[in-house]
Amino acid sequence: MKCRVCRGPAVIDLPRHNAHFCTEHFLRLCRDQVTKAIERFSMLQPGERVLVAVSGGKDSLALWDLLLDLGYDVDGLYLGLGIGDYSDESGTFARAFAAERGLRLVEVDLRGDLGLDVPTAARATKRVPCSACGMSKRHLFDQAARDGGYDVLATGHNLDDEAAVLFGNTLRWDTEYLARQLPVLPERHGFPRKVKPLVRLTERETAAYCVLRGIDYQVEECPMAVGNKHLGYKDALNAVEATSPGAKAAFYFGFLERAAPLFVPQSAAEQGELQPCASCGAPTTSDVCAFCRLADKARVHPPVPVPAPRSRRRSGDGRPVAR
Ligand code: SF4
Ligand code: ZN
């Protein structure tokens, strides 16, 4: 197995590129894919201050590393979700990455700083955990970016994540979500710009990037992910990818190029009047924002016990990450 670029010994095969790569040229490919995504979608400008949301997992740590490597001014943001041992462990990986490289990591702890946690918030509001978690993350990421004066918030969503979400939104023809499923959401109404620079890399590629760069990341899966529909969508897309390499990328980028523009006017029309939340000041269409309503309910609910972390799922299409 030889590297497509230098003919040296390869460490990874990438069927969707119909090629093998050595360490040096695989890492270069990852940087090139991120650069391409940033440029194609005008994600970042030189000199901007970037806040990257880090979970301690492979995607967000690879993203932080890649953006630094590409010369961007990037701090990390870690959100303690209060999901028992899983959260304790994820924080350890995020802090170690920052400490080893002398980087700034902003931390917000749901339980310590706000008096709630994801499992309790989910139970108190009768939401599925990932819905309560997603809402909390969106709100607190926005708030941290605003408070810290950052120009842009970057998240580690990769091609598998985006293709799975797109698959789910398409199955339901959820036009509101389809209109917002873009790799860049511009700054507006006091929300920072949001970017997803990893959309051209798969899960398996970000895992291989971390292994080859010596980045320690959390392998265990969140125990609250049980029943998450996106895992099923990912499995379905992986089955398609296994027989048609490149299908996932064609699905997602075909949507961005040809279908996404059709949904934008509808999305703009759906914007209601925004006003500051009476409790936290965040822009909202009601008196009190959805997060503050969730937090109020969660704070008065008895804490809910958390299951142990789940062992790792196969990464991406199940092929080995790197040799
Ligand atoms: Fe949050 Fe769900 Fe992800 Fe767990 S799996 S971190 S609950 S979104
Ligand atoms: Zn609020």
mmCIF file of C-alpha atoms and ligand atoms in Angstrom:
data_model
loop_
_atom_site.group_PDB
_atom_site.id
_atom_site.type_symbol
_atom_site.label_atom_id
_atom_site.label_comp_id
_atom_site.label_asym_id
_atom_site.label_seq_id
_atom_site.Cartn_x
_atom_site.Cartn_y
_atom_site.Cartn_z
ATOM 1 C CA MET A 1 0.000 0.000 0.000
ATOM 2 C CA LYS A 2 1.694 3.170 -1.187
ATOM 3 C CA CYS A 3 0.988 6.847 -0.615
ATOM 4 C CA ARG A 4 -0.648 8.443 -3.639
ATOM 5 C CA VAL A 5 1.570 11.505 -3.312
ATOM 6 C CA CYS A 6 5.075 10.216 -2.460
ATOM 7 C CA ARG A 7 4.806 6.430 -3.071
ATOM 8 C CA GLY A 8 6.129 5.881 0.499
ATOM 9 C CA PRO A 9 4.431 3.381 2.859
ATOM 10 C CA ALA A 10 0.782 4.366 3.413
ATOM 11 C CA VAL A 11 -0.911 4.414 6.838
ATOM 12 C CA ILE A 12 -4.517 4.898 5.709
ATOM 13 C CA ASP A 13 -6.754 4.048 2.778
ATOM 14 C CA LEU A 14 -9.497 6.485 1.806
ATOM 15 C CA PRO A 15 -11.879 4.744 -0.590
ATOM 16 C CA ARG A 16 -13.817 7.947 -1.287
ATOM 17 C CA HIS A 17 -10.598 9.483 -2.640
ATOM 18 C CA ASN A 18 -9.680 6.136 -4.202
ATOM 19 C CA ALA A 19 -6.222 6.498 -2.636
ATOM 20 C CA HIS A 20 -3.832 5.643 0.202
ATOM 21 C CA PHE A 21 -1.749 8.175 2.118
ATOM 22 C CA CYS A 22 1.363 8.228 4.323
ATOM 23 C CA THR A 23 1.209 10.158 7.615
ATOM 24 C CA GLU A 24 2.645 13.377 6.198
ATOM 25 C CA HIS A 25 0.373 13.472 3.184
ATOM 26 C CA PHE A 26 -2.726 12.392 5.088
ATOM 27 C CA LEU A 27 -2.195 15.247 7.569
ATOM 28 C CA ARG A 28 -1.681 17.597 4.656
ATOM 29 C CA LEU A 29 -4.895 16.336 3.045
ATOM 30 C CA CYS A 30 -6.782 17.121 6.291
ATOM 31 C CA ARG A 31 -5.360 20.654 6.390
ATOM 32 C CA ASP A 32 -6.177 21.146 2.706
ATOM 33 C CA GLN A 33 -9.757 19.945 3.188
ATOM 34 C CA VAL A 34 -10.266 22.359 6.082
ATOM 35 C CA THR A 35 -8.691 25.233 4.143
ATOM 36 C CA LYS A 36 -10.941 24.442 1.203
ATOM 37 C CA ALA A 37 -14.066 24.444 3.388
ATOM 38 C CA ILE A 38 -13.056 27.725 5.068
ATOM 39 C CA GLU A 39 -12.408 29.423 1.732
ATOM 40 C CA ARG A 40 -15.355 27.971 -0.193
ATOM 41 C CA PHE A 41 -17.865 29.038 2.432
ATOM 42 C CA SER A 42 -16.036 32.221 3.629
ATOM 43 C CA MET A 43 -15.948 30.883 7.178
ATOM 44 C CA LEU A 44 -13.046 32.826 8.659
ATOM 45 C CA GLN A 45 -11.038 35.927 7.851
ATOM 46 C CA PRO A 46 -7.419 36.460 8.901
ATOM 47 C CA GLY A 47 -7.144 38.183 12.280
ATOM 48 C CA GLU A 48 -10.578 37.152 13.522
ATOM 49 C CA ARG A 49 -10.885 35.780 17.051
ATOM 50 C CA VAL A 50 -12.286 32.257 16.976
ATOM 51 C CA LEU A 51 -13.867 30.319 19.823
ATOM 52 C CA VAL A 52 -13.934 26.573 19.184
ATOM 53 C CA ALA A 53 -16.406 24.458 21.142
ATOM 54 C CA VAL A 54 -14.417 21.496 22.490
ATOM 55 C CA SER A 55 -16.020 18.390 23.938
ATOM 56 C CA GLY A 56 -12.840 16.381 24.512
ATOM 57 C CA GLY A 57 -13.747 14.137 21.555
ATOM 58 C CA LYS A 58 -11.793 13.589 18.344
ATOM 59 C CA ASP A 59 -13.610 16.085 16.142
ATOM 60 C CA SER A 60 -13.379 19.166 18.317
ATOM 61 C CA LEU A 61 -9.765 18.540 19.356
ATOM 62 C CA ALA A 62 -8.758 17.869 15.742
ATOM 63 C CA LEU A 63 -10.515 21.107 14.772
ATOM 64 C CA TRP A 64 -8.718 23.144 17.427
ATOM 65 C CA ASP A 65 -5.382 21.654 16.350
ATOM 66 C CA LEU A 66 -6.061 22.218 12.642
ATOM 67 C CA LEU A 67 -7.170 25.841 13.075
ATOM 68 C CA LEU A 68 -4.084 26.634 15.155
ATOM 69 C CA ASP A 69 -1.915 24.926 12.567
ATOM 70 C CA LEU A 70 -3.508 27.057 9.856
ATOM 71 C CA GLY A 71 -2.560 30.197 11.831
ATOM 72 C CA TYR A 72 -5.902 31.230 13.317
ATOM 73 C CA ASP A 73 -6.270 32.898 16.711
ATOM 74 C CA VAL A 74 -8.338 30.258 18.538
ATOM 75 C CA ASP A 75 -9.419 29.750 22.140
ATOM 76 C CA GLY A 76 -11.395 26.735 23.351
ATOM 77 C CA LEU A 77 -14.749 26.572 25.093
ATOM 78 C CA TYR A 78 -15.613 23.551 27.210
ATOM 79 C CA LEU A 79 -19.125 23.027 28.494
ATOM 80 C CA GLY A 80 -19.533 20.700 31.504
ATOM 81 C CA LEU A 81 -22.876 19.043 30.731
ATOM 82 C CA GLY A 82 -23.194 17.224 34.058
ATOM 83 C CA ILE A 83 -23.473 13.798 32.400
ATOM 84 C CA GLY A 84 -21.723 11.928 35.248
ATOM 85 C CA ASP A 85 -18.397 10.166 34.592
ATOM 86 C CA TYR A 86 -18.695 10.850 30.871
ATOM 87 C CA SER A 87 -18.557 14.612 31.449
ATOM 88 C CA ASP A 88 -15.811 14.340 34.081
ATOM 89 C CA GLU A 89 -13.667 12.397 31.633
ATOM 90 C CA SER A 90 -14.391 14.651 28.637
ATOM 91 C CA GLY A 91 -13.280 17.681 30.661
ATOM 92 C CA THR A 92 -9.975 15.952 31.449
ATOM 93 C CA PHE A 93 -9.178 15.508 27.745
ATOM 94 C CA ALA A 94 -10.119 19.081 26.845
ATOM 95 C CA ARG A 95 -8.049 20.534 29.724
ATOM 96 C CA ALA A 96 -5.032 18.327 28.975
ATOM 97 C CA PHE A 97 -5.033 19.372 25.297
ATOM 98 C CA ALA A 98 -5.131 23.055 26.285
ATOM 99 C CA ALA A 99 -2.566 22.758 29.100
ATOM 100 C CA GLU A 100 -0.020 20.823 27.008
ATOM 101 C CA ARG A 101 -0.100 23.532 24.342
ATOM 102 C CA GLY A 102 -0.477 26.586 26.616
ATOM 103 C CA LEU A 103 -3.906 27.431 25.141
ATOM 104 C CA ARG A 104 -6.813 29.302 26.694
ATOM 105 C CA LEU A 105 -9.805 27.143 27.561
ATOM 106 C CA VAL A 106 -12.966 28.937 28.673
ATOM 107 C CA GLU A 107 -15.077 26.666 30.893
ATOM 108 C CA VAL A 108 -18.770 26.761 31.744
ATOM 109 C CA ASP A 109 -20.139 24.133 34.100
ATOM 110 C CA LEU A 110 -23.881 23.548 33.905
ATOM 111 C CA ARG A 111 -24.155 22.173 37.440
ATOM 112 C CA GLY A 112 -21.576 24.406 39.150
ATOM 113 C CA ASP A 113 -22.346 27.664 37.324
ATOM 114 C CA LEU A 114 -26.039 27.316 36.492
ATOM 115 C CA GLY A 115 -27.441 24.726 38.914
ATOM 116 C CA LEU A 116 -28.611 22.135 36.375
ATOM 117 C CA ASP A 117 -27.377 19.248 34.251
ATOM 118 C CA VAL A 118 -28.493 17.649 30.984
ATOM 119 C CA PRO A 119 -30.165 14.497 32.399
ATOM 120 C CA THR A 120 -32.191 16.545 34.914
ATOM 121 C CA ALA A 121 -33.073 19.249 32.377
ATOM 122 C CA ALA A 122 -34.309 16.540 29.983
ATOM 123 C CA ARG A 123 -36.482 14.872 32.634
ATOM 124 C CA ALA A 124 -37.821 18.188 33.975
ATOM 125 C CA THR A 125 -38.866 19.381 30.513
ATOM 126 C CA LYS A 126 -39.904 15.946 29.159
ATOM 127 C CA ARG A 127 -37.477 16.335 26.272
ATOM 128 C CA VAL A 128 -35.150 13.655 24.971
ATOM 129 C CA PRO A 129 -31.670 14.277 26.469
ATOM 130 C CA CYS A 130 -30.059 15.288 23.149
ATOM 131 C CA SER A 131 -32.731 17.938 22.630
ATOM 132 C CA ALA A 132 -32.192 19.485 26.089
ATOM 133 C CA CYS A 133 -28.443 19.184 25.557
ATOM 134 C CA GLY A 134 -28.493 20.734 22.081
ATOM 135 C CA MET A 135 -30.568 23.671 23.229
ATOM 136 C CA SER A 136 -28.249 24.277 26.209
ATOM 137 C CA LYS A 137 -25.167 24.048 24.021
ATOM 138 C CA ARG A 138 -26.494 26.475 21.404
ATOM 139 C CA HIS A 139 -27.461 29.005 24.059
ATOM 140 C CA LEU A 140 -24.273 28.773 26.100
ATOM 141 C CA PHE A 141 -21.972 28.720 23.063
ATOM 142 C CA ASP A 142 -23.630 31.908 21.795
ATOM 143 C CA GLN A 143 -23.408 33.524 25.203
ATOM 144 C CA ALA A 144 -19.744 32.618 25.718
ATOM 145 C CA ALA A 145 -18.828 33.923 22.249
ATOM 146 C CA ARG A 146 -20.685 37.199 22.913
ATOM 147 C CA ASP A 147 -19.247 37.623 26.423
ATOM 148 C CA GLY A 148 -15.700 36.942 25.210
ATOM 149 C CA GLY A 149 -15.975 39.276 22.204
ATOM 150 C CA TYR A 150 -15.236 36.490 19.698
ATOM 151 C CA ASP A 151 -15.977 37.047 16.009
ATOM 152 C CA VAL A 152 -16.937 33.482 15.299
ATOM 153 C CA LEU A 153 -17.847 30.206 16.978
ATOM 154 C CA ALA A 154 -16.470 27.039 15.362
ATOM 155 C CA THR A 155 -17.853 23.551 16.003
ATOM 156 C CA GLY A 156 -16.456 20.130 15.110
ATOM 157 C CA HIS A 157 -19.367 18.827 13.027
ATOM 158 C CA ASN A 158 -17.892 16.517 10.404
ATOM 159 C CA LEU A 159 -19.208 15.153 7.109
ATOM 160 C CA ASP A 160 -20.831 12.136 8.809
ATOM 161 C CA ASP A 161 -22.665 14.413 11.264
ATOM 162 C CA GLU A 162 -23.906 16.780 8.578
ATOM 163 C CA ALA A 163 -24.915 14.021 6.160
ATOM 164 C CA ALA A 164 -26.823 12.213 8.957
ATOM 165 C CA VAL A 165 -28.675 15.378 9.991
ATOM 166 C CA LEU A 166 -29.445 16.122 6.342
ATOM 167 C CA PHE A 167 -30.717 12.571 5.882
ATOM 168 C CA GLY A 168 -33.055 12.949 8.876
ATOM 169 C CA ASN A 169 -34.287 16.377 7.764
ATOM 170 C CA THR A 170 -34.896 15.073 4.251
ATOM 171 C CA LEU A 171 -36.780 12.001 5.459
ATOM 172 C CA ARG A 172 -39.164 14.375 7.233
ATOM 173 C CA TRP A 173 -38.882 17.155 4.609
ATOM 174 C CA ASP A 174 -38.286 19.493 7.518
ATOM 175 C CA THR A 175 -37.897 22.677 5.475
ATOM 176 C CA GLU A 176 -37.179 24.890 8.466
ATOM 177 C CA TYR A 177 -34.172 22.780 9.486
ATOM 178 C CA LEU A 178 -33.084 22.248 5.864
ATOM 179 C CA ALA A 179 -32.916 26.028 5.493
ATOM 180 C CA ARG A 180 -30.552 26.298 8.439
ATOM 181 C CA GLN A 181 -28.364 23.302 7.681
ATOM 182 C CA LEU A 182 -25.448 25.263 6.275
ATOM 183 C CA PRO A 183 -21.742 25.106 7.117
ATOM 184 C CA VAL A 184 -21.853 28.843 7.926
ATOM 185 C CA LEU A 185 -24.562 30.781 9.693
ATOM 186 C CA PRO A 186 -23.849 34.516 9.456
ATOM 187 C CA GLU A 187 -23.774 36.776 12.488
ATOM 188 C CA ARG A 188 -27.182 38.283 13.068
ATOM 189 C CA HIS A 189 -29.429 39.634 15.817
ATOM 190 C CA GLY A 190 -26.592 39.430 18.334
ATOM 191 C CA PHE A 191 -25.766 35.777 17.568
ATOM 192 C CA PRO A 192 -22.129 35.196 16.550
ATOM 193 C CA ARG A 193 -21.253 33.699 13.155
ATOM 194 C CA LYS A 194 -21.136 29.905 13.374
ATOM 195 C CA VAL A 195 -18.888 27.771 11.217
ATOM 196 C CA LYS A 196 -18.232 24.062 10.676
ATOM 197 C CA PRO A 197 -14.746 23.796 9.152
ATOM 198 C CA LEU A 198 -14.664 19.962 9.322
ATOM 199 C CA VAL A 199 -17.507 19.363 6.860
ATOM 200 C CA ARG A 200 -15.073 17.990 4.283
ATOM 201 C CA LEU A 201 -13.650 15.360 6.700
ATOM 202 C CA THR A 202 -15.306 12.151 7.895
ATOM 203 C CA GLU A 203 -15.350 10.747 11.431
ATOM 204 C CA ARG A 204 -12.810 8.161 10.495
ATOM 205 C CA GLU A 205 -10.532 10.851 9.081
ATOM 206 C CA THR A 206 -10.709 13.065 12.191
ATOM 207 C CA ALA A 207 -10.017 10.004 14.374
ATOM 208 C CA ALA A 208 -7.012 9.110 12.193
ATOM 209 C CA TYR A 209 -5.850 12.742 12.328
ATOM 210 C CA CYS A 210 -5.841 12.624 16.141
ATOM 211 C CA VAL A 211 -4.046 9.267 16.246
ATOM 212 C CA LEU A 212 -1.361 10.458 13.834
ATOM 213 C CA ARG A 213 -0.952 13.823 15.595
ATOM 214 C CA GLY A 214 -0.723 12.157 19.028
ATOM 215 C CA ILE A 215 -3.875 13.869 20.318
ATOM 216 C CA ASP A 216 -5.557 12.019 23.208
ATOM 217 C CA TYR A 217 -9.299 12.177 22.943
ATOM 218 C CA GLN A 218 -12.319 10.701 24.675
ATOM 219 C CA VAL A 219 -13.335 7.470 22.996
ATOM 220 C CA GLU A 220 -16.363 6.548 25.148
ATOM 221 C CA GLU A 221 -19.735 7.600 23.828
ATOM 222 C CA CYS A 222 -22.204 9.689 25.752
ATOM 223 C CA PRO A 223 -24.537 7.427 27.753
ATOM 224 C CA MET A 224 -27.483 9.664 26.867
ATOM 225 C CA ALA A 225 -27.059 8.920 23.127
ATOM 226 C CA VAL A 226 -29.080 5.677 23.399
ATOM 227 C CA GLY A 227 -32.026 5.943 21.034
ATOM 228 C CA ASN A 228 -30.581 8.987 19.231
ATOM 229 C CA LYS A 229 -31.984 8.750 15.692
ATOM 230 C CA HIS A 230 -28.838 10.201 14.154
ATOM 231 C CA LEU A 231 -26.859 7.094 15.068
ATOM 232 C CA GLY A 232 -29.299 5.068 12.950
ATOM 233 C CA TYR A 233 -28.997 7.563 10.073
ATOM 234 C CA LYS A 234 -25.204 7.314 10.294
ATOM 235 C CA ASP A 235 -25.345 3.517 10.142
ATOM 236 C CA ALA A 236 -27.638 3.683 7.110
ATOM 237 C CA LEU A 237 -25.334 6.122 5.304
ATOM 238 C CA ASN A 238 -22.278 4.034 6.218
ATOM 239 C CA ALA A 239 -23.940 1.022 4.583
ATOM 240 C CA VAL A 240 -24.459 3.079 1.405
ATOM 241 C CA GLU A 241 -20.905 4.443 1.559
ATOM 242 C CA ALA A 242 -19.450 0.939 1.874
ATOM 243 C CA THR A 243 -20.749 0.002 -1.568
ATOM 244 C CA SER A 244 -20.638 3.498 -3.117
ATOM 245 C CA PRO A 245 -17.588 5.351 -1.789
ATOM 246 C CA GLY A 246 -18.148 9.107 -1.981
ATOM 247 C CA ALA A 247 -21.955 8.837 -1.726
ATOM 248 C CA LYS A 248 -22.067 10.701 1.598
ATOM 249 C CA ALA A 249 -20.059 13.635 0.267
ATOM 250 C CA ALA A 250 -22.130 13.714 -2.952
ATOM 251 C CA PHE A 251 -25.358 13.753 -0.895
ATOM 252 C CA TYR A 252 -24.253 16.575 1.407
ATOM 253 C CA PHE A 253 -22.375 18.793 -1.050
ATOM 254 C CA GLY A 254 -25.009 18.230 -3.743
ATOM 255 C CA PHE A 255 -27.559 19.544 -1.248
ATOM 256 C CA LEU A 256 -25.439 22.613 -0.479
ATOM 257 C CA GLU A 257 -24.834 23.402 -4.133
ATOM 258 C CA ARG A 258 -28.217 22.648 -5.629
ATOM 259 C CA ALA A 259 -30.953 22.359 -3.022
ATOM 260 C CA ALA A 260 -30.040 24.535 -0.007
ATOM 261 C CA PRO A 261 -30.588 27.869 -1.869
ATOM 262 C CA LEU A 262 -34.226 26.860 -2.450
ATOM 263 C CA PHE A 263 -34.929 26.869 1.282
ATOM 264 C CA VAL A 264 -33.331 30.191 2.270
ATOM 265 C CA PRO A 265 -36.212 32.623 1.564
ATOM 266 C CA GLN A 266 -38.535 30.492 3.635
ATOM 267 C CA SER A 267 -36.081 30.553 6.497
ATOM 268 C CA ALA A 268 -35.846 34.366 6.418
ATOM 269 C CA ALA A 269 -39.633 34.614 6.390
ATOM 270 C CA GLU A 270 -39.823 32.407 9.458
ATOM 271 C CA GLN A 271 -37.794 34.865 11.532
ATOM 272 C CA GLY A 272 -40.025 36.430 14.169
ATOM 273 C CA GLU A 273 -39.441 39.692 16.002
ATOM 274 C CA LEU A 274 -36.555 39.303 18.423
ATOM 275 C CA GLN A 275 -36.220 40.987 21.810
ATOM 276 C CA PRO A 276 -33.824 40.498 24.743
ATOM 277 C CA CYS A 277 -34.718 37.656 27.162
ATOM 278 C CA ALA A 278 -36.025 39.186 30.403
ATOM 279 C CA SER A 279 -33.824 36.816 32.373
ATOM 280 C CA CYS A 280 -30.496 36.543 30.481
ATOM 281 C CA GLY A 281 -30.630 39.193 27.732
ATOM 282 C CA ALA A 282 -30.201 36.715 24.859
ATOM 283 C CA PRO A 283 -32.215 37.476 21.696
ATOM 284 C CA THR A 284 -35.520 35.595 21.754
ATOM 285 C CA THR A 285 -38.998 35.721 20.224
ATOM 286 C CA SER A 286 -40.706 35.360 23.647
ATOM 287 C CA ASP A 287 -40.342 37.257 26.953
ATOM 288 C CA VAL A 288 -38.029 34.634 28.417
ATOM 289 C CA CYS A 289 -35.763 32.546 26.147
ATOM 290 C CA ALA A 290 -36.213 28.785 25.735
ATOM 291 C CA PHE A 291 -32.990 28.040 27.631
ATOM 292 C CA CYS A 292 -33.969 30.130 30.658
ATOM 293 C CA ARG A 293 -37.349 28.376 30.743
ATOM 294 C CA LEU A 294 -35.600 25.001 30.592
ATOM 295 C CA ALA A 295 -33.106 26.050 33.301
ATOM 296 C CA ASP A 296 -35.875 27.287 35.623
ATOM 297 C CA LYS A 297 -37.632 23.923 35.426
ATOM 298 C CA ALA A 298 -34.420 21.896 35.803
ATOM 299 C CA ARG A 299 -33.224 23.799 38.893
ATOM 300 C CA VAL A 300 -36.276 22.810 40.931
ATOM 301 C CA HIS A 301 -36.243 19.161 39.771
ATOM 302 C CA PRO A 302 -34.433 16.511 41.860
ATOM 303 C CA PRO A 303 -31.129 15.494 40.150
ATOM 304 C CA VAL A 304 -31.523 12.487 37.822
ATOM 305 C CA PRO A 305 -28.925 9.658 38.033
ATOM 306 C CA VAL A 306 -26.712 9.145 34.981
ATOM 307 C CA PRO A 307 -25.860 5.806 33.310
ATOM 308 C CA ALA A 308 -22.169 4.878 32.851
ATOM 309 C CA PRO A 309 -20.365 5.924 29.618
ATOM 310 C CA ARG A 310 -20.928 3.639 26.614
ATOM 311 C CA SER A 311 -18.036 1.895 24.997
ATOM 312 C CA ARG A 312 -16.949 3.076 21.633
ATOM 313 C CA ARG A 313 -18.921 2.522 18.433
ATOM 314 C CA ARG A 314 -17.121 1.704 15.258
ATOM 315 C CA SER A 315 -15.757 4.854 13.709
ATOM 316 C CA GLY A 316 -17.299 5.886 10.391
ATOM 317 C CA ASP A 317 -17.583 2.981 8.001
ATOM 318 C CA GLY A 318 -15.980 0.521 10.443
ATOM 319 C CA ARG A 319 -12.652 0.385 8.595
ATOM 320 C CA PRO A 320 -9.495 0.642 10.716
ATOM 321 C CA VAL A 321 -8.567 4.236 11.493
ATOM 322 C CA ALA A 322 -4.845 4.183 10.724
ATOM 323 C CA ARG A 323 -2.139 1.578 10.635
HETATM 324 FE FE1 SF4 B 1 -25.572 15.869 24.465
HETATM 325 FE FE2 SF4 B 1 -26.890 13.880 23.222
HETATM 326 FE FE3 SF4 B 1 -24.394 14.496 22.509
HETATM 327 FE FE4 SF4 B 1 -24.866 13.335 24.867
HETATM 328 S S1 SF4 B 1 -25.231 12.426 22.835
HETATM 329 S S2 SF4 B 1 -23.485 15.062 24.497
HETATM 330 S S3 SF4 B 1 -26.807 14.262 25.411
HETATM 331 S S4 SF4 B 1 -26.209 15.809 22.300
HETATM 332 ZN ZN ZN B 2 -32.678 33.748 28.633
#
